[in-house]
Amino acid sequence: MQWETVIGLEVHTQLATKSKIFSGASTAYGAAPNTQACNVDLAFPGVLPVLNREAVNCALKFGVAVGAEIGKRSVFARKNYFYPDLPKGYQISQFELPIVGRGELTIELENGESKVIGITRAHLEEDAGKSLHEDFHGLSGIDLNRAGTPLLEIVSEPDMRSIKEAVAYARKIHQLVVYLGICDGNMQEGSFRVDANLSIRPYGQEAFGTRTELKNINSFRFLERALNYELERQIDVVEGGGRIVQETRLYDADRDETRSMRSKEEANDYRYFPDPDLLPVEIDESLLEQIRDGMPELPAAKLQRFIQTYALGEKEAKALTASRPLADYFEVVVEAGGETKMAANWVTMELGGALNKAGLNLADSPVSPEQMGGLLKRIADKTISGKIAKQVFEAIWNGEGDADTVIEAKGLKQITDTGAMEPIIDDIIANNPKQVEQFRAGKEKLLGFFVGQVMKATRGKANPEQVNELLLKKLKA
């Protein structure tokens, strides 16, 4: 039987606020356990939550970006469940009246086509704490630093029909929230996590099959692997005569498998009810107008601008606008003197390769965009050749200063004086009579051999164009 895959995603986006959603405690990552949880986060009696306005603004930016219906009146609700890392016994979330309603997002597929994925809702909520199991020898510890961290949970429609579509959608959401500046997108630190709902049904059947939910996946690679495993597992179960049980499953990256975590709760299991300690959120048109006016340039608009303004090909422009930090880096390089095509190549290839090799993010790059622009400026004005530029780049990477400092200190200026080059070329021609004879007999590919000899003799500092011209003139004389 042929099976169709049905996937919907719930993306938990940590909002980039300095303090928590209902308290003034810090959201900074990496603090010692339980040093960033105040009385509100710890649910002490008598304390009251106060909504963080910036979290509301972040949610509105997302809603505007995906063309969603904005709830003019949204309500916080108590979602009741009892976990050790949730001191209140309930999570403050939104249920019937979320702040962001239906919207949509267009993803690009591998075959070049586009597909619109529906967004059901996006609601504000607080994160829970974190259970620690590894350092307590048979016991569990609780770190409540994350308790109260503001999240925007973005729920999609079950519109995805392949694992590739699901990964493309998750990546597109990640790109968008980072562009909007409402999330740092750091998946290793838990700022962007995905729950995936997957079911199968025979092709042509309208009704959905029973779904399972894969929780808290924090990398795109793990998302793809988890969905692949779960898809195969469900097909094996059904074709073996079994039935799928609706449940929440955990993905074990070390064993590359999913395993049952708990039965899947329904909404009525949570006994939602409006939180009596928080007033409804009223959104007026003036606030929405303010949000629209302050929206940054979104990925699709930036892509078109890069193509038109910098005369880049679509492939280059897509690579550069894949992330906002990379696009910003490129634009500073150009402002600092880099020619656009050359800048695109150096940023994506040379810098990107070096960062990958070193295992660094762009934010940790030892070469600033101003330094990169200065380096490209010296290629453009022929102070150095492209080959020497790689040496200069390496020196900048190693902290030896900007391009001009390195060029001067290492004596790397390009030789453009033909009077200085001619004796070198004459010696090479004189010392390689056999190759000269072959070249003059028609084996013109040997020009590369002579160019290489000149570059070797000048330690790569000769101007390649001039070397070619002089060699041809002398070899054909």
Tab-separated table of C-alpha atoms in Angstrom:
chain	number	residue	atom	x	y	z
A	1	MET	CA	0.000	0.000	0.000
A	2	GLN	CA	1.165	3.550	-0.706
A	3	TRP	CA	1.113	5.789	2.360
A	4	GLU	CA	0.782	9.546	2.511
A	5	THR	CA	2.598	11.430	5.280
A	6	VAL	CA	0.804	14.194	7.179
A	7	ILE	CA	2.902	16.507	9.338
A	8	GLY	CA	2.153	19.573	11.464
A	9	LEU	CA	4.713	21.426	13.576
A	10	GLU	CA	4.574	23.360	16.812
A	11	VAL	CA	7.546	25.691	17.079
A	12	HIS	CA	8.555	27.040	20.489
A	13	THR	CA	10.333	30.334	19.930
A	14	GLN	CA	12.043	31.951	22.901
A	15	LEU	CA	11.405	35.671	22.631
A	16	ALA	CA	14.378	38.023	22.819
A	17	THR	CA	13.346	39.938	25.926
A	18	LYS	CA	15.774	40.775	28.709
A	19	SER	CA	13.347	39.778	31.436
A	20	LYS	CA	10.762	37.033	31.802
A	21	ILE	CA	7.213	37.233	30.570
A	22	PHE	CA	5.596	37.762	33.996
A	23	SER	CA	8.496	38.856	36.208
A	24	GLY	CA	11.603	41.021	36.182
A	25	ALA	CA	14.013	38.063	36.432
A	26	SER	CA	16.727	37.899	33.789
A	27	THR	CA	16.488	35.584	30.773
A	28	ALA	CA	20.259	35.553	30.148
A	29	TYR	CA	21.548	32.097	29.226
A	30	GLY	CA	24.212	30.225	31.143
A	31	ALA	CA	23.744	31.410	34.725
A	32	ALA	CA	24.226	28.998	37.624
A	33	PRO	CA	21.064	26.940	38.331
A	34	ASN	CA	18.291	28.712	40.234
A	35	THR	CA	20.018	32.101	40.295
A	36	GLN	CA	17.556	33.722	37.871
A	37	ALA	CA	14.213	32.715	39.343
A	38	CYS	CA	12.347	35.224	41.486
A	39	ASN	CA	9.354	34.762	43.738
A	40	VAL	CA	6.937	35.000	40.800
A	41	ASP	CA	8.780	32.288	38.863
A	42	LEU	CA	8.913	30.120	41.993
A	43	ALA	CA	5.162	30.595	42.570
A	44	PHE	CA	5.448	31.940	46.106
A	45	PRO	CA	2.058	32.694	47.712
A	46	GLY	CA	0.838	36.248	47.338
A	47	VAL	CA	2.906	37.219	44.296
A	48	LEU	CA	1.238	38.322	41.080
A	49	PRO	CA	2.371	38.094	37.452
A	50	VAL	CA	2.835	41.302	35.412
A	51	LEU	CA	2.860	40.949	31.619
A	52	ASN	CA	6.064	41.980	29.811
A	53	ARG	CA	5.019	44.470	27.098
A	54	GLU	CA	8.011	43.583	24.912
A	55	ALA	CA	6.836	39.966	24.657
A	56	VAL	CA	3.529	41.254	23.289
A	57	ASN	CA	5.358	43.432	20.736
A	58	CYS	CA	7.429	40.432	19.595
A	59	ALA	CA	4.289	38.349	19.051
A	60	LEU	CA	2.667	41.162	17.074
A	61	LYS	CA	5.713	41.480	14.806
A	62	PHE	CA	5.447	37.800	13.964
A	63	GLY	CA	1.715	38.096	13.348
A	64	VAL	CA	2.192	41.022	10.970
A	65	ALA	CA	5.032	39.214	9.130
A	66	VAL	CA	2.856	36.166	8.330
A	67	GLY	CA	-0.224	38.210	7.478
A	68	ALA	CA	-2.118	36.778	10.424
A	69	GLU	CA	-5.321	37.838	12.085
A	70	ILE	CA	-4.311	39.729	15.228
A	71	GLY	CA	-6.479	39.103	18.240
A	72	LYS	CA	-7.731	42.512	19.337
A	73	ARG	CA	-8.483	40.887	22.673
A	74	SER	CA	-6.468	37.915	23.853
A	75	VAL	CA	-6.637	36.093	27.160
A	76	PHE	CA	-4.091	34.204	29.247
A	77	ALA	CA	-5.210	30.849	30.586
A	78	ARG	CA	-3.952	28.379	33.136
A	79	LYS	CA	-2.897	25.060	31.595
A	80	ASN	CA	-2.919	22.662	34.502
A	81	TYR	CA	-0.471	19.810	34.821
A	82	PHE	CA	1.893	18.570	37.452
A	83	TYR	CA	5.545	18.285	36.606
A	84	PRO	CA	8.437	18.784	39.032
A	85	ASP	CA	9.799	21.681	36.966
A	86	LEU	CA	6.513	23.609	37.129
A	87	PRO	CA	6.164	24.904	40.713
A	88	LYS	CA	2.742	26.499	40.222
A	89	GLY	CA	1.162	23.276	38.987
A	90	TYR	CA	0.032	25.146	35.899
A	91	GLN	CA	1.586	26.959	32.967
A	92	ILE	CA	0.338	30.394	31.985
A	93	SER	CA	-0.463	30.100	28.293
A	94	GLN	CA	-3.196	31.130	25.867
A	95	PHE	CA	-5.960	28.868	24.615
A	96	GLU	CA	-9.250	30.056	23.148
A	97	LEU	CA	-8.154	33.626	22.436
A	98	PRO	CA	-4.513	33.673	21.262
A	99	ILE	CA	-2.777	36.909	20.360
A	100	VAL	CA	-2.002	35.739	16.774
A	101	GLY	CA	-4.627	33.917	14.728
A	102	ARG	CA	-4.561	32.364	11.278
A	103	GLY	CA	-1.729	33.278	8.935
A	104	GLU	CA	0.417	31.590	6.333
A	105	LEU	CA	4.006	31.096	5.283
A	106	THR	CA	5.369	30.207	1.854
A	107	ILE	CA	8.165	27.655	1.668
A	108	GLU	CA	10.366	26.788	-1.298
A	109	LEU	CA	10.613	23.134	-2.271
A	110	GLU	CA	13.643	21.337	-3.699
A	111	ASN	CA	12.071	21.160	-7.158
A	112	GLY	CA	11.873	24.964	-7.250
A	113	GLU	CA	8.150	25.139	-6.572
A	114	SER	CA	6.567	27.024	-3.673
A	115	LYS	CA	3.960	25.837	-1.201
A	116	VAL	CA	1.841	27.787	1.258
A	117	ILE	CA	1.689	26.342	4.772
A	118	GLY	CA	-1.150	27.491	6.991
A	119	ILE	CA	-0.411	28.828	10.460
A	120	THR	CA	-3.223	27.977	12.837
A	121	ARG	CA	-2.216	30.303	15.643
A	122	ALA	CA	0.688	31.670	17.635
A	123	HIS	CA	0.233	32.184	21.327
A	124	LEU	CA	2.283	33.577	24.175
A	125	GLU	CA	3.197	31.403	27.111
A	126	GLU	CA	5.830	30.892	29.777
A	127	ASP	CA	8.445	28.167	29.671
A	128	ALA	CA	8.818	25.644	32.492
A	129	GLY	CA	11.998	24.859	34.400
A	130	LYS	CA	14.386	22.080	33.542
A	131	SER	CA	14.972	18.714	35.204
A	132	LEU	CA	18.638	17.731	35.632
A	133	HIS	CA	19.392	14.021	35.748
A	134	GLU	CA	23.061	13.571	34.968
A	135	ASP	CA	24.776	15.105	38.009
A	136	PHE	CA	22.789	13.654	40.877
A	137	HIS	CA	23.505	9.900	40.904
A	138	GLY	CA	20.026	8.396	40.829
A	139	LEU	CA	18.253	11.601	41.783
A	140	SER	CA	16.970	14.531	39.731
A	141	GLY	CA	17.663	18.211	40.272
A	142	ILE	CA	15.468	21.104	39.178
A	143	ASP	CA	16.795	24.298	37.589
A	144	LEU	CA	14.127	26.994	37.470
A	145	ASN	CA	16.146	29.577	35.545
A	146	ARG	CA	14.004	28.904	32.471
A	147	ALA	CA	10.731	29.078	34.411
A	148	GLY	CA	8.824	32.084	33.100
A	149	THR	CA	10.974	32.571	29.980
A	150	PRO	CA	8.708	34.053	27.280
A	151	LEU	CA	7.778	31.742	24.422
A	152	LEU	CA	5.759	32.201	21.276
A	153	GLU	CA	4.337	28.819	20.287
A	154	ILE	CA	3.685	28.810	16.544
A	155	VAL	CA	1.261	26.063	15.517
A	156	SER	CA	0.977	25.069	11.869
A	157	GLU	CA	-1.840	23.396	10.027
A	158	PRO	CA	-1.127	19.727	9.149
A	159	ASP	CA	-0.277	20.872	5.615
A	160	MET	CA	3.090	19.236	5.128
A	161	ARG	CA	3.125	16.044	3.075
A	162	SER	CA	6.784	15.112	3.296
A	163	ILE	CA	9.657	15.309	5.742
A	164	LYS	CA	11.499	17.662	3.377
A	165	GLU	CA	8.543	20.055	3.536
A	166	ALA	CA	8.540	19.908	7.326
A	167	VAL	CA	12.244	20.721	7.542
A	168	ALA	CA	11.849	23.526	4.977
A	169	TYR	CA	8.987	25.017	7.024
A	170	ALA	CA	10.957	24.827	10.287
A	171	ARG	CA	13.930	26.513	8.617
A	172	LYS	CA	11.692	29.240	7.177
A	173	ILE	CA	10.166	29.986	10.583
A	174	HIS	CA	13.666	30.070	12.091
A	175	GLN	CA	14.866	32.482	9.394
A	176	LEU	CA	11.835	34.717	9.895
A	177	VAL	CA	11.995	35.053	13.698
A	178	VAL	CA	15.727	35.823	13.545
A	179	TYR	CA	15.122	38.436	10.810
A	180	LEU	CA	12.411	39.990	12.936
A	181	GLY	CA	14.836	40.153	15.862
A	182	ILE	CA	12.310	38.480	18.151
A	183	CYS	CA	14.439	35.360	18.757
A	184	ASP	CA	18.174	34.694	18.654
A	185	GLY	CA	17.460	31.335	16.990
A	186	ASN	CA	20.088	29.529	19.057
A	187	MET	CA	18.924	25.921	18.930
A	188	GLN	CA	21.741	24.553	21.099
A	189	GLU	CA	20.641	26.811	23.944
A	190	GLY	CA	16.978	25.866	23.479
A	191	SER	CA	15.824	29.186	22.013
A	192	PHE	CA	14.142	27.419	19.087
A	193	ARG	CA	12.576	23.986	19.609
A	194	VAL	CA	10.178	21.958	17.516
A	195	ASP	CA	7.421	19.484	18.372
A	196	ALA	CA	6.389	17.451	15.325
A	197	ASN	CA	3.045	15.698	14.820
A	198	LEU	CA	3.138	12.918	12.238
A	199	SER	CA	0.529	10.491	10.939
A	200	ILE	CA	0.083	8.338	7.857
A	201	ARG	CA	-2.936	7.505	5.732
A	202	PRO	CA	-3.470	5.549	2.499
A	203	TYR	CA	-3.167	7.766	-0.578
A	204	GLY	CA	-6.619	9.027	-1.506
A	205	GLN	CA	-8.049	8.751	1.995
A	206	GLU	CA	-9.399	12.045	3.325
A	207	ALA	CA	-9.475	11.282	7.051
A	208	PHE	CA	-6.258	11.731	8.980
A	209	GLY	CA	-4.599	8.786	10.670
A	210	THR	CA	-3.721	8.686	14.377
A	211	ARG	CA	-0.800	11.019	15.045
A	212	THR	CA	2.112	10.847	17.397
A	213	GLU	CA	3.966	13.877	18.728
A	214	LEU	CA	7.759	14.091	18.827
A	215	LYS	CA	8.845	16.510	21.555
A	216	ASN	CA	11.539	19.138	21.941
A	217	ILE	CA	13.707	18.610	18.878
A	218	ASN	CA	16.494	21.178	18.806
A	219	SER	CA	18.182	20.756	15.426
A	220	PHE	CA	17.003	20.543	11.823
A	221	ARG	CA	19.087	17.408	11.309
A	222	PHE	CA	17.483	15.721	14.313
A	223	LEU	CA	14.038	16.814	13.090
A	224	GLU	CA	14.626	15.080	9.762
A	225	ARG	CA	16.047	11.949	11.399
A	226	ALA	CA	13.269	11.757	14.008
A	227	LEU	CA	10.534	12.099	11.393
A	228	ASN	CA	12.192	9.506	9.151
A	229	TYR	CA	12.344	7.021	12.012
A	230	GLU	CA	8.781	7.718	13.121
A	231	LEU	CA	7.438	7.419	9.577
A	232	GLU	CA	9.060	4.027	9.095
A	233	ARG	CA	7.903	2.892	12.535
A	234	GLN	CA	4.283	3.824	11.862
A	235	ILE	CA	4.283	2.082	8.478
A	236	ASP	CA	5.793	-1.060	10.054
A	237	VAL	CA	3.176	-1.043	12.831
A	238	VAL	CA	0.219	-0.613	10.485
A	239	GLU	CA	1.438	-3.050	7.841
A	240	GLY	CA	2.173	-5.555	10.628
A	241	GLY	CA	-1.484	-5.479	11.630
A	242	GLY	CA	-1.062	-3.169	14.619
A	243	ARG	CA	-2.508	0.261	15.279
A	244	ILE	CA	-0.925	3.585	16.066
A	245	VAL	CA	-1.441	4.819	19.610
A	246	GLN	CA	-1.814	8.577	20.074
A	247	GLU	CA	1.081	9.452	22.330
A	248	THR	CA	3.981	11.777	22.924
A	249	ARG	CA	7.337	10.311	21.957
A	250	LEU	CA	10.912	11.310	22.667
A	251	TYR	CA	13.625	11.300	20.013
A	252	ASP	CA	16.892	9.725	21.194
A	253	ALA	CA	19.603	11.175	18.959
A	254	ASP	CA	22.273	8.771	20.263
A	255	ARG	CA	20.231	5.716	19.245
A	256	ASP	CA	18.478	7.490	16.356
A	257	GLU	CA	15.057	6.264	17.416
A	258	THR	CA	11.832	7.520	18.981
A	259	ARG	CA	10.362	5.953	22.065
A	260	SER	CA	7.160	6.367	24.021
A	261	MET	CA	7.216	9.153	26.611
A	262	ARG	CA	3.602	9.438	27.752
A	263	SER	CA	0.059	9.197	26.429
A	264	LYS	CA	-0.975	12.284	24.499
A	265	GLU	CA	-3.012	14.694	26.543
A	266	GLU	CA	-6.095	16.342	25.064
A	267	ALA	CA	-7.089	19.937	25.761
A	268	ASN	CA	-9.656	18.878	28.353
A	269	ASP	CA	-6.937	17.023	30.269
A	270	TYR	CA	-5.314	20.378	30.956
A	271	ARG	CA	-8.512	21.914	32.383
A	272	TYR	CA	-7.795	25.299	30.813
A	273	PHE	CA	-9.416	28.314	32.440
A	274	PRO	CA	-8.705	32.060	32.204
A	275	ASP	CA	-5.989	33.203	34.601
A	276	PRO	CA	-7.700	35.454	37.161
A	277	ASP	CA	-4.437	37.253	37.950
A	278	LEU	CA	-3.952	38.651	34.428
A	279	LEU	CA	-6.178	41.076	32.591
A	280	PRO	CA	-7.108	40.405	28.955
A	281	VAL	CA	-4.661	41.954	26.461
A	282	GLU	CA	-6.310	44.666	24.352
A	283	ILE	CA	-4.550	45.511	21.082
A	284	ASP	CA	-5.586	48.814	19.509
A	285	GLU	CA	-4.943	49.970	15.952
A	286	SER	CA	-2.370	52.594	16.994
A	287	LEU	CA	-0.133	49.902	18.518
A	288	LEU	CA	-0.480	47.758	15.411
A	289	GLU	CA	0.420	50.737	13.240
A	290	GLN	CA	3.484	51.332	15.381
A	291	ILE	CA	4.499	47.687	14.976
A	292	ARG	CA	4.013	47.807	11.189
A	293	ASP	CA	6.106	50.988	10.944
A	294	GLY	CA	8.941	49.392	12.886
A	295	MET	CA	9.073	46.155	10.920
A	296	PRO	CA	12.535	45.277	9.549
A	297	GLU	CA	13.097	44.282	5.944
A	298	LEU	CA	11.885	40.692	5.591
A	299	PRO	CA	13.807	37.900	3.817
A	300	ALA	CA	11.856	37.961	0.533
A	301	ALA	CA	12.217	41.741	0.180
A	302	LYS	CA	15.908	41.594	1.050
A	303	LEU	CA	16.457	38.866	-1.528
A	304	GLN	CA	14.960	41.001	-4.303
A	305	ARG	CA	16.914	44.073	-3.178
A	306	PHE	CA	20.190	42.137	-3.200
A	307	ILE	CA	19.490	40.935	-6.744
A	308	GLN	CA	18.601	44.408	-7.992
A	309	THR	CA	20.951	46.625	-5.987
A	310	TYR	CA	24.056	44.449	-6.052
A	311	ALA	CA	23.447	42.767	-9.424
A	312	LEU	CA	23.811	39.330	-7.847
A	313	GLY	CA	22.464	36.091	-9.248
A	314	GLU	CA	19.496	34.540	-7.454
A	315	LYS	CA	21.629	31.717	-6.085
A	316	GLU	CA	24.204	34.123	-4.619
A	317	ALA	CA	21.523	36.413	-3.219
A	318	LYS	CA	19.691	33.492	-1.614
A	319	ALA	CA	22.874	32.299	0.054
A	320	LEU	CA	23.622	35.768	1.434
A	321	THR	CA	20.101	36.478	2.652
A	322	ALA	CA	19.633	33.053	4.232
A	323	SER	CA	20.299	34.713	7.573
A	324	ARG	CA	20.058	38.309	8.646
A	325	PRO	CA	23.509	38.387	10.302
A	326	LEU	CA	25.102	37.115	7.071
A	327	ALA	CA	23.208	39.663	4.969
A	328	ASP	CA	24.240	42.448	7.348
A	329	TYR	CA	27.869	41.264	7.239
A	330	PHE	CA	27.857	41.336	3.430
A	331	GLU	CA	26.453	44.847	3.302
A	332	VAL	CA	29.145	46.178	5.647
A	333	VAL	CA	31.811	44.506	3.480
A	334	VAL	CA	30.445	46.327	0.440
A	335	GLU	CA	30.258	49.640	2.319
A	336	ALA	CA	33.892	49.154	3.377
A	337	GLY	CA	35.028	48.925	-0.236
A	338	GLY	CA	34.318	45.416	-1.468
A	339	GLU	CA	33.089	44.984	-5.047
A	340	THR	CA	29.748	43.211	-4.837
A	341	LYS	CA	30.467	40.028	-6.818
A	342	MET	CA	33.842	39.625	-5.192
A	343	ALA	CA	32.333	40.318	-1.769
A	344	ALA	CA	29.636	37.696	-2.328
A	345	ASN	CA	32.252	35.125	-3.260
A	346	TRP	CA	34.587	35.887	-0.366
A	347	VAL	CA	31.834	36.027	2.250
A	348	THR	CA	30.153	32.775	1.224
A	349	MET	CA	33.197	30.782	0.133
A	350	GLU	CA	36.365	31.944	1.891
A	351	LEU	CA	34.867	33.216	5.130
A	352	GLY	CA	32.120	30.573	5.215
A	353	GLY	CA	34.661	27.796	4.651
A	354	ALA	CA	36.987	29.118	7.340
A	355	LEU	CA	34.162	29.403	9.857
A	356	ASN	CA	32.964	25.875	9.123
A	357	LYS	CA	36.466	24.500	9.451
A	358	ALA	CA	36.935	26.261	12.793
A	359	GLY	CA	33.437	25.344	14.008
A	360	LEU	CA	32.574	28.995	14.577
A	361	ASN	CA	29.421	31.034	14.037
A	362	LEU	CA	29.498	34.253	12.054
A	363	ALA	CA	29.123	36.234	15.288
A	364	ASP	CA	32.455	34.771	16.439
A	365	SER	CA	34.305	35.484	13.184
A	366	PRO	CA	37.871	36.717	13.805
A	367	VAL	CA	37.595	38.741	10.559
A	368	SER	CA	35.258	41.700	10.881
A	369	PRO	CA	33.242	42.864	7.844
A	370	GLU	CA	35.246	46.116	7.841
A	371	GLN	CA	38.494	44.112	7.638
A	372	MET	CA	37.047	41.954	4.866
A	373	GLY	CA	36.007	45.070	2.937
A	374	GLY	CA	39.508	46.518	3.340
A	375	LEU	CA	41.039	43.304	2.006
A	376	LEU	CA	38.790	43.258	-1.077
A	377	LYS	CA	39.563	46.897	-1.700
A	378	ARG	CA	43.239	45.990	-2.059
A	379	ILE	CA	42.407	43.255	-4.571
A	380	ALA	CA	40.293	45.674	-6.590
A	381	ASP	CA	43.004	48.355	-6.734
A	382	LYS	CA	45.572	45.672	-7.653
A	383	THR	CA	47.709	46.201	-4.563
A	384	ILE	CA	47.582	42.411	-4.110
A	385	SER	CA	46.549	39.492	-6.277
A	386	GLY	CA	43.705	37.150	-5.444
A	387	LYS	CA	46.226	34.474	-4.508
A	388	ILE	CA	48.121	36.744	-2.109
A	389	ALA	CA	44.787	37.878	-0.702
A	390	LYS	CA	44.309	34.405	0.767
A	391	GLN	CA	47.557	34.825	2.700
A	392	VAL	CA	46.395	38.236	3.910
A	393	PHE	CA	43.027	36.786	4.924
A	394	GLU	CA	44.741	34.092	6.954
A	395	ALA	CA	46.880	36.700	8.703
A	396	ILE	CA	43.826	38.828	9.537
A	397	TRP	CA	42.106	35.685	10.816
A	398	ASN	CA	45.117	35.079	13.082
A	399	GLY	CA	44.860	38.568	14.544
A	400	GLU	CA	47.799	40.184	12.738
A	401	GLY	CA	45.873	43.350	11.887
A	402	ASP	CA	43.903	44.708	8.952
A	403	ALA	CA	44.793	44.166	5.298
A	404	ASP	CA	47.019	47.238	4.905
A	405	THR	CA	48.973	46.372	8.049
A	406	VAL	CA	49.544	42.778	6.914
A	407	ILE	CA	50.492	43.754	3.348
A	408	GLU	CA	53.026	46.275	4.569
A	409	ALA	CA	54.474	44.055	7.306
A	410	LYS	CA	54.913	41.042	5.020
A	411	GLY	CA	55.928	42.945	1.882
A	412	LEU	CA	53.081	41.504	-0.146
A	413	LYS	CA	52.399	44.343	-2.571
A	414	GLN	CA	51.797	43.123	-6.085
A	415	ILE	CA	54.609	43.608	-8.591
A	416	THR	CA	53.208	45.723	-11.402
A	417	ASP	CA	56.477	47.158	-12.660
A	418	THR	CA	57.108	45.472	-16.011
A	419	GLY	CA	60.753	46.511	-15.784
A	420	ALA	CA	61.070	44.354	-12.662
A	421	MET	CA	59.193	41.435	-14.178
A	422	GLU	CA	60.940	41.217	-17.549
A	423	PRO	CA	64.321	39.908	-16.295
A	424	ILE	CA	62.525	37.211	-14.298
A	425	ILE	CA	60.510	36.136	-17.353
A	426	ASP	CA	63.616	36.169	-19.539
A	427	ASP	CA	65.430	33.842	-17.123
A	428	ILE	CA	62.521	31.415	-17.048
A	429	ILE	CA	62.300	31.314	-20.832
A	430	ALA	CA	66.064	30.805	-21.078
A	431	ASN	CA	66.043	27.986	-18.512
A	432	ASN	CA	63.201	26.039	-20.165
A	433	PRO	CA	64.143	25.704	-23.864
A	434	LYS	CA	62.274	22.416	-24.369
A	435	GLN	CA	58.962	23.897	-23.178
A	436	VAL	CA	59.578	27.031	-25.259
A	437	GLU	CA	60.057	24.878	-28.367
A	438	GLN	CA	56.854	22.916	-27.629
A	439	PHE	CA	54.891	26.115	-27.066
A	440	ARG	CA	56.100	27.628	-30.320
A	441	ALA	CA	55.194	24.366	-32.055
A	442	GLY	CA	51.567	24.899	-31.042
A	443	LYS	CA	51.293	23.468	-27.503
A	444	GLU	CA	49.828	26.688	-26.106
A	445	LYS	CA	48.613	25.024	-22.903
A	446	LEU	CA	52.208	25.367	-21.723
A	447	LEU	CA	51.511	29.046	-21.074
A	448	GLY	CA	50.140	27.957	-17.684
A	449	PHE	CA	53.476	26.310	-16.910
A	450	PHE	CA	55.357	29.545	-17.587
A	451	VAL	CA	52.864	31.619	-15.586
A	452	GLY	CA	53.291	29.223	-12.680
A	453	GLN	CA	57.081	29.562	-12.871
A	454	VAL	CA	56.847	33.352	-12.774
A	455	MET	CA	54.423	33.317	-9.859
A	456	LYS	CA	56.699	30.901	-8.012
A	457	ALA	CA	59.727	33.112	-8.651
A	458	THR	CA	57.881	36.200	-7.393
A	459	ARG	CA	56.259	34.327	-4.491
A	460	GLY	CA	52.858	35.004	-6.008
A	461	LYS	CA	53.315	38.773	-6.067
A	462	ALA	CA	53.415	39.314	-9.837
A	463	ASN	CA	50.314	40.729	-11.479
A	464	PRO	CA	48.859	37.692	-13.338
A	465	GLU	CA	47.426	39.764	-16.194
A	466	GLN	CA	50.732	41.480	-16.854
A	467	VAL	CA	52.596	38.170	-16.591
A	468	ASN	CA	50.314	36.681	-19.245
A	469	GLU	CA	50.802	39.629	-21.569
A	470	LEU	CA	54.579	39.713	-21.205
A	471	LEU	CA	54.945	35.946	-21.574
A	472	LEU	CA	52.845	35.824	-24.735
A	473	LYS	CA	54.769	38.715	-26.211
A	474	LYS	CA	58.139	37.099	-25.517
A	475	LEU	CA	57.174	33.507	-26.371
A	476	LYS	CA	55.674	34.541	-29.689
A	477	ALA	CA	58.523	36.868	-30.566
